Amino acid sequence: AQTVTQSQPEMSVQEAETVTLSCTYDTSESDYYLFWYKQPPSRQMILVIRQEAYKQQNATENRFSVNFQKAAKSFSLKISDSQLGDAAMYFCSESETSGSRLTFGEGTQLTVNP
Amino acid sequence: ETGVTQSPTHLIKTRGQQVTLRCSSQSGHNTVSWYQQALGQGPQFIFQYYREEENGRGNFPPRFSGLQFPNYSSELNVNALELDDSALYLCASSLRRGGPETQYFGPGTRLLVL
């Protein structure tokens, strides 16, 4: 069974600083997909970044980047130049085949301090 | 391009009643997945529909059922409501055509069972 673990229930960062959110997962598949989603108080789950496990290169999207360590089954999210609008609950998730069910972690609540 | 929409936004029911939640997929998408998110937790996969057929189911009892229509919109039905069914219900749509696939979420329906 897939499991996704986020060991940091809460994190805080100063505006303009950098923060890293941790995620580990467990899967028996060699091909799978990893995602970070952001859920602000409005509740809508918004895709932040996606990583295909068969790709060696770490995904980046503007200020957001990941550190994907396949052997360690680790998938951390780095947010650079943090902005007030980055404050939200962040969920790490995995799917074992493209488009199949997403398994989510418990989330990390990120606070951005002005 | 129209995003994923869900209705209603909020709903209050009493134990034992039945409820129907609705989801309109993003324009061009053919796959819909439903998730249940209890307060303070990550979303849990309920089931997925592709081309009007159920295509995977999570660990939910048969009183959770669904439909997908020819226009790819979907319904989630829950019979014999229990207090523990109180949660945010999220719908996500995606385009299945082979290759990497990303699920895009709607704003959710908040269900309260009294």
Coordinates of C-alpha atoms in Angstrom, one line a residue:
Chain A
A1 CA 0.0 0.0 0.0
Q2 CA 1.1 3.5 -0.7
T3 CA 1.9 5.8 2.2
V4 CA 2.9 9.4 2.3
T5 CA 4.4 11.0 5.4
Q6 CA 4.8 14.7 6.1
S7 CA 6.6 14.9 9.4
Q8 CA 6.2 18.7 9.9
P9 CA 2.6 19.6 10.9
E10 CA 3.5 23.3 11.0
M11 CA 6.3 25.5 9.5
S12 CA 6.8 29.2 9.5
V13 CA 9.0 31.4 7.4
Q14 CA 9.8 35.1 7.2
E15 CA 8.6 36.9 4.0
A16 CA 11.3 36.8 1.3
E17 CA 13.1 33.9 3.0
T18 CA 13.4 30.3 1.9
V19 CA 11.6 27.3 3.5
T20 CA 11.7 23.6 2.8
L21 CA 8.8 21.2 3.4
S22 CA 9.6 17.5 3.9
C23 CA 7.8 14.5 2.5
T24 CA 8.6 10.8 2.4
Y25 CA 6.7 8.1 0.7
D26 CA 6.6 4.4 0.3
T27 CA 5.7 2.6 -2.9
S28 CA 6.7 -0.7 -4.6
E29 CA 6.4 0.7 -8.0
S30 CA 9.4 1.9 -10.1
D31 CA 7.3 4.4 -12.1
Y32 CA 5.1 6.8 -10.2
Y33 CA 4.2 10.4 -9.9
L34 CA 4.7 12.9 -7.1
F35 CA 2.8 16.1 -6.5
W36 CA 2.7 19.0 -4.1
Y37 CA -0.7 20.7 -3.7
K38 CA -1.5 23.9 -1.8
Q39 CA -4.8 24.4 0.0
P40 CA -5.4 27.9 1.2
P41 CA -8.3 28.8 3.6
S42 CA -10.6 29.0 0.5
R43 CA -10.2 25.1 0.5
Q44 CA -9.5 24.8 -3.2
M45 CA -6.6 22.4 -3.8
I46 CA -4.1 24.0 -6.2
L47 CA -1.3 22.1 -7.9
V48 CA 2.1 23.6 -7.1
I49 CA 4.5 21.2 -8.8
R50 CA 4.7 17.7 -10.3
Q51 CA 7.6 15.2 -10.6
E52 CA 7.7 12.1 -12.7
A53 CA 9.8 9.4 -10.9
Y54 CA 11.5 8.4 -14.2
K55 CA 12.9 11.9 -14.6
Q56 CA 16.3 12.4 -12.9
Q57 CA 16.0 16.2 -13.1
N58 CA 14.3 18.0 -10.2
A59 CA 11.1 19.9 -11.2
T60 CA 11.0 23.6 -10.8
E61 CA 8.1 26.1 -11.2
N62 CA 9.2 29.7 -10.7
R63 CA 9.9 30.1 -6.9
F64 CA 9.0 26.4 -6.2
S65 CA 11.4 23.6 -6.6
V66 CA 11.7 20.0 -5.4
N67 CA 14.5 17.8 -4.1
F68 CA 13.6 14.3 -5.4
Q69 CA 15.7 11.6 -3.9
K70 CA 14.3 8.3 -5.4
A71 CA 16.5 5.9 -3.4
A72 CA 15.6 7.6 -0.2
K73 CA 11.9 8.0 -1.3
S74 CA 12.1 11.6 -0.3
F75 CA 10.4 14.5 -2.1
S76 CA 10.8 17.9 -0.4
L77 CA 9.5 21.2 -1.6
K78 CA 11.5 24.4 -1.5
I79 CA 9.8 27.8 -1.6
S80 CA 12.2 30.6 -2.4
D81 CA 11.4 34.3 -1.8
S82 CA 8.4 33.4 0.3
Q83 CA 5.3 35.6 -0.1
L84 CA 2.3 36.3 2.1
G85 CA 0.2 34.5 -0.4
D86 CA 2.2 31.3 0.0
A87 CA 0.6 30.8 3.4
A88 CA -1.6 27.6 3.2
M89 CA -1.7 23.9 4.0
Y90 CA 0.7 22.0 1.7
F91 CA 0.0 18.4 0.8
C92 CA 2.4 16.0 -0.7
S93 CA 0.8 13.2 -2.8
E94 CA 1.7 10.2 -4.9
S95 CA 0.0 8.2 -7.6
E96 CA 1.4 4.8 -8.7
T97 CA 0.3 5.2 -12.3
S98 CA -0.5 8.4 -14.2
G99 CA -4.0 9.5 -13.3
S100 CA -4.7 6.9 -10.7
R101 CA -5.7 7.6 -7.2
L102 CA -3.7 10.1 -5.3
T103 CA -2.5 9.2 -1.8
F104 CA -2.0 12.3 0.3
G105 CA 0.1 13.0 3.4
E106 CA -1.4 14.7 6.5
G107 CA -0.3 18.2 5.4
T108 CA 2.1 20.9 6.6
Q109 CA 0.5 24.3 7.6
L110 CA 2.8 27.0 6.4
T111 CA 2.7 30.5 8.0
V112 CA 4.5 33.4 6.3
N113 CA 5.4 36.2 8.7
P114 CA 5.7 39.8 7.4
Chain B
E1 CA -11.2 27.3 -20.1
T2 CA -13.7 26.6 -17.4
G3 CA -12.3 25.0 -14.2
V4 CA -13.8 22.3 -12.0
T5 CA -17.0 23.4 -10.3
Q6 CA -18.9 21.7 -7.5
S7 CA -22.3 22.2 -6.0
P8 CA -23.6 22.9 -3.5
T9 CA -20.8 24.7 -1.5
H10 CA -22.3 23.7 1.8
L11 CA -24.9 21.2 2.9
I12 CA -26.4 20.2 6.3
K13 CA -28.1 16.8 6.6
T14 CA -29.3 14.6 9.4
R15 CA -28.1 11.1 10.2
G16 CA -29.8 8.5 8.0
Q17 CA -30.6 10.8 5.1
Q18 CA -29.2 10.6 1.6
V19 CA -27.2 13.3 -0.2
T20 CA -26.1 13.9 -3.8
L21 CA -23.1 16.1 -4.6
R22 CA -22.3 17.3 -8.1
C23 CA -19.2 18.0 -10.0
S24 CA -18.6 19.6 -13.5
S25 CA -15.2 18.6 -14.8
Q26 CA -12.8 21.1 -16.4
S27 CA -13.4 21.7 -20.1
G28 CA -11.9 18.9 -22.2
H29 CA -11.3 16.5 -19.2
N30 CA -12.7 12.9 -19.3
T31 CA -11.9 11.6 -15.9
V32 CA -13.3 12.5 -12.5
S33 CA -12.1 11.5 -9.0
W34 CA -13.7 12.0 -5.7
Y35 CA -12.0 12.5 -2.4
Q36 CA -13.2 12.9 1.2
Q37 CA -11.2 15.3 3.5
A38 CA -12.0 15.1 7.2
L39 CA -11.1 18.2 9.2
G40 CA -7.4 18.4 9.8
Q41 CA -6.5 15.5 7.5
G42 CA -5.4 14.9 4.0
P43 CA -7.9 13.9 1.3
Q44 CA -8.8 10.2 1.0
F45 CA -9.7 8.7 -2.4
I46 CA -13.3 7.5 -2.7
F47 CA -13.5 6.5 -6.4
Q48 CA -12.7 7.5 -9.9
Y49 CA -14.8 7.5 -13.1
Y50 CA -13.5 7.3 -16.7
R51 CA -15.8 7.3 -19.7
E52 CA -18.8 6.7 -17.4
E53 CA -17.3 3.6 -15.8
E54 CA -16.0 3.3 -12.2
N55 CA -12.2 3.0 -12.6
G56 CA -10.9 2.3 -9.1
R57 CA -12.3 2.6 -5.6
G58 CA -10.9 3.4 -2.2
N59 CA -11.8 1.9 1.1
F60 CA -15.3 3.3 1.3
P61 CA -18.5 1.3 1.9
P62 CA -21.1 0.6 -0.9
R63 CA -23.4 3.4 0.4
F64 CA -20.9 5.7 -1.3
S65 CA -21.8 5.5 -5.0
G66 CA -21.3 7.6 -8.1
L67 CA -22.1 8.3 -11.7
Q68 CA -20.4 10.0 -14.6
F69 CA -22.5 11.4 -17.4
P70 CA -21.7 11.6 -21.1
N71 CA -20.6 15.2 -20.7
Y72 CA -18.1 13.9 -18.1
S73 CA -19.8 15.6 -15.2
S74 CA -20.3 13.4 -12.1
E75 CA -22.3 12.8 -9.0
L76 CA -21.4 11.4 -5.6
N77 CA -24.3 9.8 -3.7
V78 CA -24.1 8.9 -0.1
N79 CA -26.9 6.9 1.5
A80 CA -27.7 6.4 5.2
L81 CA -25.6 9.3 6.3
E82 CA -23.5 8.8 9.4
L83 CA -22.0 11.5 11.6
D84 CA -18.5 10.5 10.4
D85 CA -19.5 11.4 6.9
S86 CA -19.1 15.1 7.9
A87 CA -16.2 16.3 5.7
L88 CA -15.1 18.3 2.7
Y89 CA -15.8 16.4 -0.5
L90 CA -13.4 17.2 -3.3
C91 CA -13.9 16.5 -6.9
A92 CA -10.9 16.4 -9.3
S93 CA -10.8 16.1 -13.1
S94 CA -8.1 15.1 -15.5
L95 CA -7.6 14.3 -19.2
R96 CA -6.7 10.7 -19.8
R97 CA -5.0 10.1 -23.1
G98 CA -1.8 8.3 -22.2
G99 CA 1.2 9.9 -20.6
P100 CA 1.5 12.0 -17.5
E101 CA -1.9 13.1 -16.1
T102 CA -2.6 15.7 -13.4
Q103 CA -5.7 16.0 -11.4
Y104 CA -7.2 19.5 -11.0
F105 CA -9.5 20.1 -8.0
G106 CA -12.8 21.9 -7.5
P107 CA -13.5 24.1 -4.5
G108 CA -15.3 21.3 -2.6
T109 CA -18.6 20.7 -0.9
R110 CA -18.7 21.0 2.9
L111 CA -21.1 18.4 4.3
L112 CA -22.2 18.5 7.9
V113 CA -24.2 15.5 9.2
L114 CA -26.1 16.2 12.5

